[in-house]
mmCIF file with all atom_site columns, C-alpha atoms and ligand atoms in Angstrom:
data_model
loop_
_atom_site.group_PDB
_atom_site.id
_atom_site.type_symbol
_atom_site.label_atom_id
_atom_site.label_alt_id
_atom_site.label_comp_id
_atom_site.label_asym_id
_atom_site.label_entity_id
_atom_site.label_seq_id
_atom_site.pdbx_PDB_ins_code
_atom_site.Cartn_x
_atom_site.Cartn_y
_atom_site.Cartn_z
_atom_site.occupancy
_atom_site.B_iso_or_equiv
_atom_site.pdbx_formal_charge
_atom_site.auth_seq_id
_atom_site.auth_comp_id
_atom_site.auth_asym_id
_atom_site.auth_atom_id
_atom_site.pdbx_PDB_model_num
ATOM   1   C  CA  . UNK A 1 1   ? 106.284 107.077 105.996 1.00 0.00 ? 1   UNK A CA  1
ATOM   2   C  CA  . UNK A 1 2   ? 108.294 108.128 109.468 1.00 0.00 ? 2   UNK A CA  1
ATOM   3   C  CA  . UNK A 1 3   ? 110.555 110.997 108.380 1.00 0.00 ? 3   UNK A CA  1
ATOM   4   C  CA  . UNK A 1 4   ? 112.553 109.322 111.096 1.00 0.00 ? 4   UNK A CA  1
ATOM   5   C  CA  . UNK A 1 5   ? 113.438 106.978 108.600 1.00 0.00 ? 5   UNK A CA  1
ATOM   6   C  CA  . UNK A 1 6   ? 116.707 107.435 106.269 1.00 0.00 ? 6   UNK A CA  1
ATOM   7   C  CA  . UNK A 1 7   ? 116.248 108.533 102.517 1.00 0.00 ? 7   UNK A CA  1
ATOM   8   C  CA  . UNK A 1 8   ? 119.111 107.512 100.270 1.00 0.00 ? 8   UNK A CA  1
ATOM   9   C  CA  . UNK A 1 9   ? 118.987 110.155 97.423  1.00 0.00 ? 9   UNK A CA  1
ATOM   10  C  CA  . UNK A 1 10  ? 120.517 108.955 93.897  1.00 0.00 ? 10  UNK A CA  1
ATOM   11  C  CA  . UNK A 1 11  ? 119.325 111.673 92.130  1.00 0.00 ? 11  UNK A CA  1
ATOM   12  C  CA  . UNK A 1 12  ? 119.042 115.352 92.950  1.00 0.00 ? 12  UNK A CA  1
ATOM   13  C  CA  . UNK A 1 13  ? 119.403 117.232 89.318  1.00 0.00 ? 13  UNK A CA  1
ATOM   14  C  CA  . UNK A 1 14  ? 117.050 120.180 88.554  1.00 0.00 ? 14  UNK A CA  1
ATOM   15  C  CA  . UNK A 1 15  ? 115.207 120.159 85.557  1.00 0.00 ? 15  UNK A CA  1
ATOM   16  C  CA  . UNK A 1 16  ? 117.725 122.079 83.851  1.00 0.00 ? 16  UNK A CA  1
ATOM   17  C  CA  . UNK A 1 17  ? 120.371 119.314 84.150  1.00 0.00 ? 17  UNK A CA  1
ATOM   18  C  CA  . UNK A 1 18  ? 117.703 116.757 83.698  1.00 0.00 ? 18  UNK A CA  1
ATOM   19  C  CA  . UNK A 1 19  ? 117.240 117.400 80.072  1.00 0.00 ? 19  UNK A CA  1
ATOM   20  C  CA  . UNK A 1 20  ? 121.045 119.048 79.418  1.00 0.00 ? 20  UNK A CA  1
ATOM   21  C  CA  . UNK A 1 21  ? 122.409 118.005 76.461  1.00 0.00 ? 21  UNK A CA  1
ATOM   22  C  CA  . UNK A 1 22  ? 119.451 116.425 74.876  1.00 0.00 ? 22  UNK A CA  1
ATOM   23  C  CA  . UNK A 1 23  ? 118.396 117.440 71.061  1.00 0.00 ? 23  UNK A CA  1
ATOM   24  C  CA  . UNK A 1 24  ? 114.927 117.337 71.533  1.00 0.00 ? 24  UNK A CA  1
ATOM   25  C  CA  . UNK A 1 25  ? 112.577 120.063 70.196  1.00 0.00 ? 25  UNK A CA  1
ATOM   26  C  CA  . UNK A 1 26  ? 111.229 122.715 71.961  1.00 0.00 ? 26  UNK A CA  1
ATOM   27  C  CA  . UNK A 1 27  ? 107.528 121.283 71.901  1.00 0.00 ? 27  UNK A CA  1
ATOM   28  C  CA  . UNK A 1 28  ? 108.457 118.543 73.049  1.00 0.00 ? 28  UNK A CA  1
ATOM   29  C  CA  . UNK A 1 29  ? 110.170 119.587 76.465  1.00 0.00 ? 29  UNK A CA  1
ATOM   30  C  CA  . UNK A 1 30  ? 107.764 122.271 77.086  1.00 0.00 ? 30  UNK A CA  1
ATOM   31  C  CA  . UNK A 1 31  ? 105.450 119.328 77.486  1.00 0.00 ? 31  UNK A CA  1
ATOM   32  C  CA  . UNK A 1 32  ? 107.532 117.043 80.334  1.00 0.00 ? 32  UNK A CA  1
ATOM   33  C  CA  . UNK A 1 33  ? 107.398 116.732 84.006  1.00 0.00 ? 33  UNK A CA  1
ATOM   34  C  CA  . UNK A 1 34  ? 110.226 115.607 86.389  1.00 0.00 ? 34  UNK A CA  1
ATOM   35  C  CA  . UNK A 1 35  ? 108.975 113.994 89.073  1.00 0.00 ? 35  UNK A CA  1
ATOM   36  C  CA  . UNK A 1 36  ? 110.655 112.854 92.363  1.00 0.00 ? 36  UNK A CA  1
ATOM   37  C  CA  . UNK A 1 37  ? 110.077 109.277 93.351  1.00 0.00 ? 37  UNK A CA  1
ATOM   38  C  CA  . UNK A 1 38  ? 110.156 107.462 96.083  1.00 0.00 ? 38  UNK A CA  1
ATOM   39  C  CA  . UNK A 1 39  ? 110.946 103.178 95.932  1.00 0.00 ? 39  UNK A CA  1
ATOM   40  C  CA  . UNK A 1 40  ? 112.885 100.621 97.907  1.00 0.00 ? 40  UNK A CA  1
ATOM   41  C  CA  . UNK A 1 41  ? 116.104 99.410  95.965  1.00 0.00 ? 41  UNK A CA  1
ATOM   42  C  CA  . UNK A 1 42  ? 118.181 96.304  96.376  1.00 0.00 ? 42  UNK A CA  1
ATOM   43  C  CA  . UNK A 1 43  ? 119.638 97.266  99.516  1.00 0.00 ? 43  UNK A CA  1
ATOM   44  C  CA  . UNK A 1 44  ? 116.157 97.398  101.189 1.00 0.00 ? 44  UNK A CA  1
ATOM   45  C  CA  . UNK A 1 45  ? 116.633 101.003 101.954 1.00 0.00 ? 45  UNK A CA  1
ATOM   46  C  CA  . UNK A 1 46  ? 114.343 103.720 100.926 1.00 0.00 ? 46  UNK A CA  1
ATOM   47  C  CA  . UNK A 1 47  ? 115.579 105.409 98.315  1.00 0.00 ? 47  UNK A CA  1
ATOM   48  C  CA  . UNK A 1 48  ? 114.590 108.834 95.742  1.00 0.00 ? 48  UNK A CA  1
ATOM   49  C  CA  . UNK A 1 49  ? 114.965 109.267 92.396  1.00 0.00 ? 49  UNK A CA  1
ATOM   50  C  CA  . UNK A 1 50  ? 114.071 111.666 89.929  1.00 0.00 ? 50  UNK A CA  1
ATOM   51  C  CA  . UNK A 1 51  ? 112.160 110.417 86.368  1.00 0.00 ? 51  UNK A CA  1
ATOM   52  C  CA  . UNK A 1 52  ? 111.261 112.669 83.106  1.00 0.00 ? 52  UNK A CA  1
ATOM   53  C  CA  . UNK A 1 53  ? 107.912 111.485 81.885  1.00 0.00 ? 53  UNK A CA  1
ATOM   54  C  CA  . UNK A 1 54  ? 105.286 113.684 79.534  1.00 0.00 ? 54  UNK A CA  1
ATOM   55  C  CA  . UNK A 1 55  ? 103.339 115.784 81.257  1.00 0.00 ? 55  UNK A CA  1
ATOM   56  C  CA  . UNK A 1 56  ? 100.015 114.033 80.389  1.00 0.00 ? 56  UNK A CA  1
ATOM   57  C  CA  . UNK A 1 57  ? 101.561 110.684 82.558  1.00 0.00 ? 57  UNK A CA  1
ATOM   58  C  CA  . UNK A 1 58  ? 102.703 112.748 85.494  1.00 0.00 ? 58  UNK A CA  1
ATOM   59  C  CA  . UNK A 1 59  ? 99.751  111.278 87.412  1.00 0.00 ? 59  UNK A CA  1
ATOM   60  C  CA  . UNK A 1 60  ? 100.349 107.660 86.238  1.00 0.00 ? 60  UNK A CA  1
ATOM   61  C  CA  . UNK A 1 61  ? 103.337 107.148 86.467  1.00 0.00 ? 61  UNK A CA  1
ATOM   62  C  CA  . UNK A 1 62  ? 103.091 108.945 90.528  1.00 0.00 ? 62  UNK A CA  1
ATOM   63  C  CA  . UNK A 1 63  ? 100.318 106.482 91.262  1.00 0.00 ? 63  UNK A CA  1
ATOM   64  C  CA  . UNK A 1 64  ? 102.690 103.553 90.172  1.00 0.00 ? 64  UNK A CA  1
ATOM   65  C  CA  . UNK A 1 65  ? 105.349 104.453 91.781  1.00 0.00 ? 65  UNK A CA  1
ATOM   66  C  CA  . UNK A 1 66  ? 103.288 105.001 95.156  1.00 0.00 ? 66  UNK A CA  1
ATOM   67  C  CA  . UNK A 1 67  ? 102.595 101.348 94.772  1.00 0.00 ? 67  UNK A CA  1
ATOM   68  C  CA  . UNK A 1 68  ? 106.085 100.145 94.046  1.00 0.00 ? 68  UNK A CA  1
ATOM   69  C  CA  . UNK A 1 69  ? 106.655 101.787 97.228  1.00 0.00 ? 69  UNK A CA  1
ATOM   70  C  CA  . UNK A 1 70  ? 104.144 100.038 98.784  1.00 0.00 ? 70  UNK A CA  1
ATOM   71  C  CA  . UNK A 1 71  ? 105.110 97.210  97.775  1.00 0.00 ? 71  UNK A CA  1
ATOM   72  C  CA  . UNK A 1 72  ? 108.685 97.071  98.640  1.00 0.00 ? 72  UNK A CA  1
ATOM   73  C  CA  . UNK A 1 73  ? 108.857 96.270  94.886  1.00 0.00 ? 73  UNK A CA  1
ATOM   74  C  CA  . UNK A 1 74  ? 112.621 96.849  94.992  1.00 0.00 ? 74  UNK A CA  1
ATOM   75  C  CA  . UNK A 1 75  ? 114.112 98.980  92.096  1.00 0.00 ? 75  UNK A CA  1
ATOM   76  C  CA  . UNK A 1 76  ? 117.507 99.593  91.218  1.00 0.00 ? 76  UNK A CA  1
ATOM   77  C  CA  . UNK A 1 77  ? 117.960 103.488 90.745  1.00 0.00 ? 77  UNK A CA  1
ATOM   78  C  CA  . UNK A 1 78  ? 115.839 106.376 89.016  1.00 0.00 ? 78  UNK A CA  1
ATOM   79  C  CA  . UNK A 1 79  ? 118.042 108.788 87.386  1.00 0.00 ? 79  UNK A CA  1
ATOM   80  C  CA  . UNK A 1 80  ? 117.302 111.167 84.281  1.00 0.00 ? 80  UNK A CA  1
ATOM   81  C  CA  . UNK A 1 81  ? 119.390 109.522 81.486  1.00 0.00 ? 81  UNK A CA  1
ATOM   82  C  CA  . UNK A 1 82  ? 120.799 113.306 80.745  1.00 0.00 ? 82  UNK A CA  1
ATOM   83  C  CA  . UNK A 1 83  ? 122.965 111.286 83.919  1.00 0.00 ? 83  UNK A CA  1
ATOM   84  C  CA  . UNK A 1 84  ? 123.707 108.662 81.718  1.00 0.00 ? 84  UNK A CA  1
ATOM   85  C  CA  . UNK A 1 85  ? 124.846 111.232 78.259  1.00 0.00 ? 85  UNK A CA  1
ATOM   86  C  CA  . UNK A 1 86  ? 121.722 110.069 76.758  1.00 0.00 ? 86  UNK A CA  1
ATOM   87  C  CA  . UNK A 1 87  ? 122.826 106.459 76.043  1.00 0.00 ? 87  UNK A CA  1
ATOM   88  C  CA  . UNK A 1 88  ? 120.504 104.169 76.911  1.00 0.00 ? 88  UNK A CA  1
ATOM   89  C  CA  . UNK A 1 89  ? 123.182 101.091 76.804  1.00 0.00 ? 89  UNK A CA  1
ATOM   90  C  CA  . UNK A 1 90  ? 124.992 102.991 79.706  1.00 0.00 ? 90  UNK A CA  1
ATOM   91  C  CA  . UNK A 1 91  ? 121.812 103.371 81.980  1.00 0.00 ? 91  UNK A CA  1
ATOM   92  C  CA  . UNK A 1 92  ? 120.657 99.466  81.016  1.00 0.00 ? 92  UNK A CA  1
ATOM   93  C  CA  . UNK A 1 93  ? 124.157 98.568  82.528  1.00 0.00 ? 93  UNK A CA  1
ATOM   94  C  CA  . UNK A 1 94  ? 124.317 100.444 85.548  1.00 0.00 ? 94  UNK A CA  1
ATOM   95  C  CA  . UNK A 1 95  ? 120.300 99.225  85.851  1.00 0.00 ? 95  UNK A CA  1
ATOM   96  C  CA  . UNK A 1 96  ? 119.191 102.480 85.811  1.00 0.00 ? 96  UNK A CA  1
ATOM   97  C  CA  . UNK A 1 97  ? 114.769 103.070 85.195  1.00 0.00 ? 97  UNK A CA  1
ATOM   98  C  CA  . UNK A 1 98  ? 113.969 106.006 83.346  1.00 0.00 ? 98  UNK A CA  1
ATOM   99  C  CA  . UNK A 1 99  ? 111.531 107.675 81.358  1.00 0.00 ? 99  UNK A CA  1
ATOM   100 C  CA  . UNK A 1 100 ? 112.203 110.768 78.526  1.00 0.00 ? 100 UNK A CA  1
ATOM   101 C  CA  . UNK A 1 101 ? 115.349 109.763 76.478  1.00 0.00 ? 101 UNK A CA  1
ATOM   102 C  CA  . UNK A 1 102 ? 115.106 111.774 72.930  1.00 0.00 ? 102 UNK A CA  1
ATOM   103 C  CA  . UNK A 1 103 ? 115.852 108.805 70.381  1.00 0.00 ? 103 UNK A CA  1
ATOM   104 C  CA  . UNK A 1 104 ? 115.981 106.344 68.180  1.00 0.00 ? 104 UNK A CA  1
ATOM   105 C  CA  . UNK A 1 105 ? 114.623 102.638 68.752  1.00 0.00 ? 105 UNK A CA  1
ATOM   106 C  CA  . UNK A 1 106 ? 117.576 100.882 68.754  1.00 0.00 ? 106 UNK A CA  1
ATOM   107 C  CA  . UNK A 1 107 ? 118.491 99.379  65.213  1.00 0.00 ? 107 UNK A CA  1
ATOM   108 C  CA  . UNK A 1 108 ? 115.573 101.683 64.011  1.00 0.00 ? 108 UNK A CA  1
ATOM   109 C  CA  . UNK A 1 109 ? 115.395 105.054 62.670  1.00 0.00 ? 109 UNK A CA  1
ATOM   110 C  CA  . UNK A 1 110 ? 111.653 105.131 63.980  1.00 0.00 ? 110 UNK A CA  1
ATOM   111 C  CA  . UNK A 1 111 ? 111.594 107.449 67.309  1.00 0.00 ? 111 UNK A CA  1
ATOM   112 C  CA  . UNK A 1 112 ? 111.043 105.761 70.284  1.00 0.00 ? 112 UNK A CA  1
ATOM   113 C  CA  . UNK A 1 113 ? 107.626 106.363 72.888  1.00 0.00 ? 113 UNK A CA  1
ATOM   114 C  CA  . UNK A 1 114 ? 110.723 107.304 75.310  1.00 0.00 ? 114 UNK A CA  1
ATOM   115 C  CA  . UNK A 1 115 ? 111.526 110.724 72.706  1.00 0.00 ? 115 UNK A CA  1
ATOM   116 C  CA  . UNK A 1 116 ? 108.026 111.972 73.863  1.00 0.00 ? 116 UNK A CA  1
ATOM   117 C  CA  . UNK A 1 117 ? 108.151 111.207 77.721  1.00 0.00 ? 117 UNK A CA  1
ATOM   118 C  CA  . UNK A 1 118 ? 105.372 108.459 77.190  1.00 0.00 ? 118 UNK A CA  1
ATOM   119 C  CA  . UNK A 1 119 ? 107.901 105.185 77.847  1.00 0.00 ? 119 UNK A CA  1
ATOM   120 C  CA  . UNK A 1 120 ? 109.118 104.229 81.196  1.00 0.00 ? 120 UNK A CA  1
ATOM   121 C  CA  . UNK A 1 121 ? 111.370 101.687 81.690  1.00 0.00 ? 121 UNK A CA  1
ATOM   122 C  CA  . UNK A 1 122 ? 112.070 99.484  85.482  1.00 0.00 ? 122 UNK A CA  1
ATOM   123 C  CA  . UNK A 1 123 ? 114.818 97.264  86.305  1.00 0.00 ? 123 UNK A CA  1
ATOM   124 C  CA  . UNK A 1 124 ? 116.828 96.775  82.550  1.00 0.00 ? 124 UNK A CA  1
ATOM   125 C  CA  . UNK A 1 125 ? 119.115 93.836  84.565  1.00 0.00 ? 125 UNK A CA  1
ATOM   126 C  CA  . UNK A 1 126 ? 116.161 91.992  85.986  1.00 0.00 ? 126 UNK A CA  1
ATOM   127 C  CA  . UNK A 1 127 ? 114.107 92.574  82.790  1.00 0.00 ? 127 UNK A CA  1
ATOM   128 C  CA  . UNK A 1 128 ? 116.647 92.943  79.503  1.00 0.00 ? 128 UNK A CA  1
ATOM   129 C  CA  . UNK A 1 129 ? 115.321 93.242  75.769  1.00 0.00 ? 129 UNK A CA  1
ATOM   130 C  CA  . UNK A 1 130 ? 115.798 89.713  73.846  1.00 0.00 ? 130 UNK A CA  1
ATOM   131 C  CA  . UNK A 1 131 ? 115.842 90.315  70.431  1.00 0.00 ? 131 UNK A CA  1
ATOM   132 C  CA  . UNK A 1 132 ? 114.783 87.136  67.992  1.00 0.00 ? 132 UNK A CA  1
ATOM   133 C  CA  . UNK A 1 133 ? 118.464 86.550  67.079  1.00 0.00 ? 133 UNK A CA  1
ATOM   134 C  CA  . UNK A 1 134 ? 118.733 85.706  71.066  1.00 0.00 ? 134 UNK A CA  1
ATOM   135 C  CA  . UNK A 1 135 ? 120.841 89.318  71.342  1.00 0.00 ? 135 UNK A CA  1
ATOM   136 C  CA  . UNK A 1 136 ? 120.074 90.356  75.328  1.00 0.00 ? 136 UNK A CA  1
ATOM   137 C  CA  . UNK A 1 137 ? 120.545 94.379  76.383  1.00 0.00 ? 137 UNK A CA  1
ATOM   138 C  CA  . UNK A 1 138 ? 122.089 94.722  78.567  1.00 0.00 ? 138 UNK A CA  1
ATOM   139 C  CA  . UNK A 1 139 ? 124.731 92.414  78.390  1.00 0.00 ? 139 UNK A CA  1
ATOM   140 C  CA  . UNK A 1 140 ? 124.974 89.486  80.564  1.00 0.00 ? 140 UNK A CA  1
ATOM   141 C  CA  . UNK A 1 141 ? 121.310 89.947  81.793  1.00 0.00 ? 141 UNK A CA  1
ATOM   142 C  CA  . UNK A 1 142 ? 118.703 86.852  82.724  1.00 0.00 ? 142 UNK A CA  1
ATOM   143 C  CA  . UNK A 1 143 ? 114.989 87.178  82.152  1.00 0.00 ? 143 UNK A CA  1
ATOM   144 C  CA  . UNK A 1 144 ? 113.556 85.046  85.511  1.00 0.00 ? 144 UNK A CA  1
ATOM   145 C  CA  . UNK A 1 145 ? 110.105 85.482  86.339  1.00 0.00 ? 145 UNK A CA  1
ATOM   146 C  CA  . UNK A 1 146 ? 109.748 84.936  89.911  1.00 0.00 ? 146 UNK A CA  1
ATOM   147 C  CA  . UNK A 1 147 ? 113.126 86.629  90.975  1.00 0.00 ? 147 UNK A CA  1
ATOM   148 C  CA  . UNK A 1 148 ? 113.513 89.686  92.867  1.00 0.00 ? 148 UNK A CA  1
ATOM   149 C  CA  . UNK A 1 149 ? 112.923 92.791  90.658  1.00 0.00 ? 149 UNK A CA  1
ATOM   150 C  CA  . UNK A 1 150 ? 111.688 90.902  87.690  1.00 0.00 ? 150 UNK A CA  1
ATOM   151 C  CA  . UNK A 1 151 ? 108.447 91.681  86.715  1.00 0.00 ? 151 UNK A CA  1
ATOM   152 C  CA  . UNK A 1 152 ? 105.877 89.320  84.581  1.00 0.00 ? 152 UNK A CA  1
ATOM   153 C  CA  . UNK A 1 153 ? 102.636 89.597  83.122  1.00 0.00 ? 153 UNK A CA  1
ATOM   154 C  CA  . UNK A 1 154 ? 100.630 88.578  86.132  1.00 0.00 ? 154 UNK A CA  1
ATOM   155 C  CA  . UNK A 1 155 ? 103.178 91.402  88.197  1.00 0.00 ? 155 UNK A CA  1
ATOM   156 C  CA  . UNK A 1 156 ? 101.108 93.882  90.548  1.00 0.00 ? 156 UNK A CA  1
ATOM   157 C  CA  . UNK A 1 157 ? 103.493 96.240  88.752  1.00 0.00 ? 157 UNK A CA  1
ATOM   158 C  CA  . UNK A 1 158 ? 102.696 95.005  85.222  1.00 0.00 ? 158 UNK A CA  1
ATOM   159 C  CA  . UNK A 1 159 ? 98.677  95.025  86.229  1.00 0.00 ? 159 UNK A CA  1
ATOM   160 C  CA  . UNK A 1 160 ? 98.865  98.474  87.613  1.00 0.00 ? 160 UNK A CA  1
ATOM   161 C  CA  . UNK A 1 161 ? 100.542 99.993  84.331  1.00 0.00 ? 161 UNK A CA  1
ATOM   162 C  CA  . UNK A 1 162 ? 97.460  97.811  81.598  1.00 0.00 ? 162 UNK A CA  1
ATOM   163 C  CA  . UNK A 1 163 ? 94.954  99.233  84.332  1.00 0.00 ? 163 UNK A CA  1
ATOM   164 C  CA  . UNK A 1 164 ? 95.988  102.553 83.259  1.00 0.00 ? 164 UNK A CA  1
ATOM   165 C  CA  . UNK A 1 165 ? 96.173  102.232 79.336  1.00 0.00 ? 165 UNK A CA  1
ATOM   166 C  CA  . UNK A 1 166 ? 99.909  101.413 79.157  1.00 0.00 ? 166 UNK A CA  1
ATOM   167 C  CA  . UNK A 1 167 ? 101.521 99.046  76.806  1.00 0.00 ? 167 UNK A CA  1
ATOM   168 C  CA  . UNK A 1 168 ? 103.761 96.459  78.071  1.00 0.00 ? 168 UNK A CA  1
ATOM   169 C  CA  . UNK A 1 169 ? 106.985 95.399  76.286  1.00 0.00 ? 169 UNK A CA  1
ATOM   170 C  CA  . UNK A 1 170 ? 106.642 91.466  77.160  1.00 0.00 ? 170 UNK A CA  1
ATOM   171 C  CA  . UNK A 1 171 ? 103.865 91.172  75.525  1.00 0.00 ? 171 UNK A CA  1
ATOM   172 C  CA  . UNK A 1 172 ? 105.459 92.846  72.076  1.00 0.00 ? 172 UNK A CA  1
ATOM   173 C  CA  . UNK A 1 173 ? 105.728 90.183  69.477  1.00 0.00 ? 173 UNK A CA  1
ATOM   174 C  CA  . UNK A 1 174 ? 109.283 91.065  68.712  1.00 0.00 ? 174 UNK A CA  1
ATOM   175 C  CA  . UNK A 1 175 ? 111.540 92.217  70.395  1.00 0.00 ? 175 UNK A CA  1
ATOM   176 C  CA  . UNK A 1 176 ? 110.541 90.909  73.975  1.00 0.00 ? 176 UNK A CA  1
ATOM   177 C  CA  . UNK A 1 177 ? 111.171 94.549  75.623  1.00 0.00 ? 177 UNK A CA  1
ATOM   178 C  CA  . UNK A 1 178 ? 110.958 93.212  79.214  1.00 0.00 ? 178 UNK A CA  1
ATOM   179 C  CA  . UNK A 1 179 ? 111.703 96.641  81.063  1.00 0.00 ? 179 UNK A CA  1
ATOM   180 C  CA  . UNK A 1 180 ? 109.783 98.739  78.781  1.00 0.00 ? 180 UNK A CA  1
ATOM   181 C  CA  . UNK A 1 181 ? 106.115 100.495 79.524  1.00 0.00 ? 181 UNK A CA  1
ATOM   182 C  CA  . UNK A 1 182 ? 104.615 102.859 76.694  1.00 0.00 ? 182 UNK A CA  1
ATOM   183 C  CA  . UNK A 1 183 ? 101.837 104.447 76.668  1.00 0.00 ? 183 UNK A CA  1
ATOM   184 C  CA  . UNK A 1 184 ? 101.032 106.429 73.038  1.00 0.00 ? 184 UNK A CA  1
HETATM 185 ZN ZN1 . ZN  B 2 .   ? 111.996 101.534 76.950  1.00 0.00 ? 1   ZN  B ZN1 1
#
């Protein structure tokens, strides 16, 4: 990549503010790495983020974002969620991708793969969470395979997480988790 070439930074935290305010155990954050990431958003720019992941999936989730890059594969933003106080209804909205987010899975009281670092999730707008009532997160988004952003099971993007052991939220039974990646 030219270093000529213009880097539009969304996210410069340290790790410190990347995990501020969260009420995860100790064990648990010795255990994550925060990575910076490199991707081509909306605007066809070049862009870097930052993303909390377990430390175990540092080198996966590198490797997939290398090939996002190379692809052009255009994602929104890549902010901690510490950016977003935690709520993952906020970052959905402002179609935020992230990774470590100590919680709940929604409607649950089961921790979510995203408590551990070992969930990632890309483009909530382009690829929401339908629920079997026909509920969409976030609101007001449109599952479209084929469109910009929106990944599907035949995706390079899709293919590259399987390849590497990862679980992929379209192909839960219920709810289709479009945006989500987990790897346990
Ligand atoms: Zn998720």
């Amino acid at each position: 990549m030219s270093n000529m070439e213009e880097i539009i930074v969304d996210s410069a935290m340290s790790f410190a503010e990347a995990i501020e305010g969260t009420t995860a155990p100790e064990e648990i954050i010795d255990n994550l790495s925060f990575l910076d990431v490199f991707y081509y958003s909306f605007d066809g720019k070049r862009h870097q983020g930052q993303i909390v992941v377990n430390s175990d999936l540092e080198d996966d989730v590198w490797k997939i974002f290398e090939l996002i890059e190379e692809l052009k594969f255009p994602v929104g933003k890549v902010i901690p969620i510490a950016g977003y106080q935690w709520d993952d209804y906020k970052s959905m909205a402002a179609n935020n991708s992230s990774g470590f987010n100590f919680r709940v899975i929604a409607g649950t009281t089961k921790l979510s793969m995203h408590s551990l670092g070992r969930a990632v999730d890309i483009n909530p707008a382009q690829n929401p969470i339908i629920y079997p009532d026909g509920e969409i997160a976030p609101a007001g988004a449109l599952y479209q395979p084929g469109t910009t952003g929106t990944i599907a099971a035949d995706h390079p993007v899709v293919q590259a997480f399987l390849e590497r052991g990862w679980h992929w939220g379209g192909n839960f039974e219920q709810p289709k988790d479009y945006h989500h990646f987990e790897k346990p």
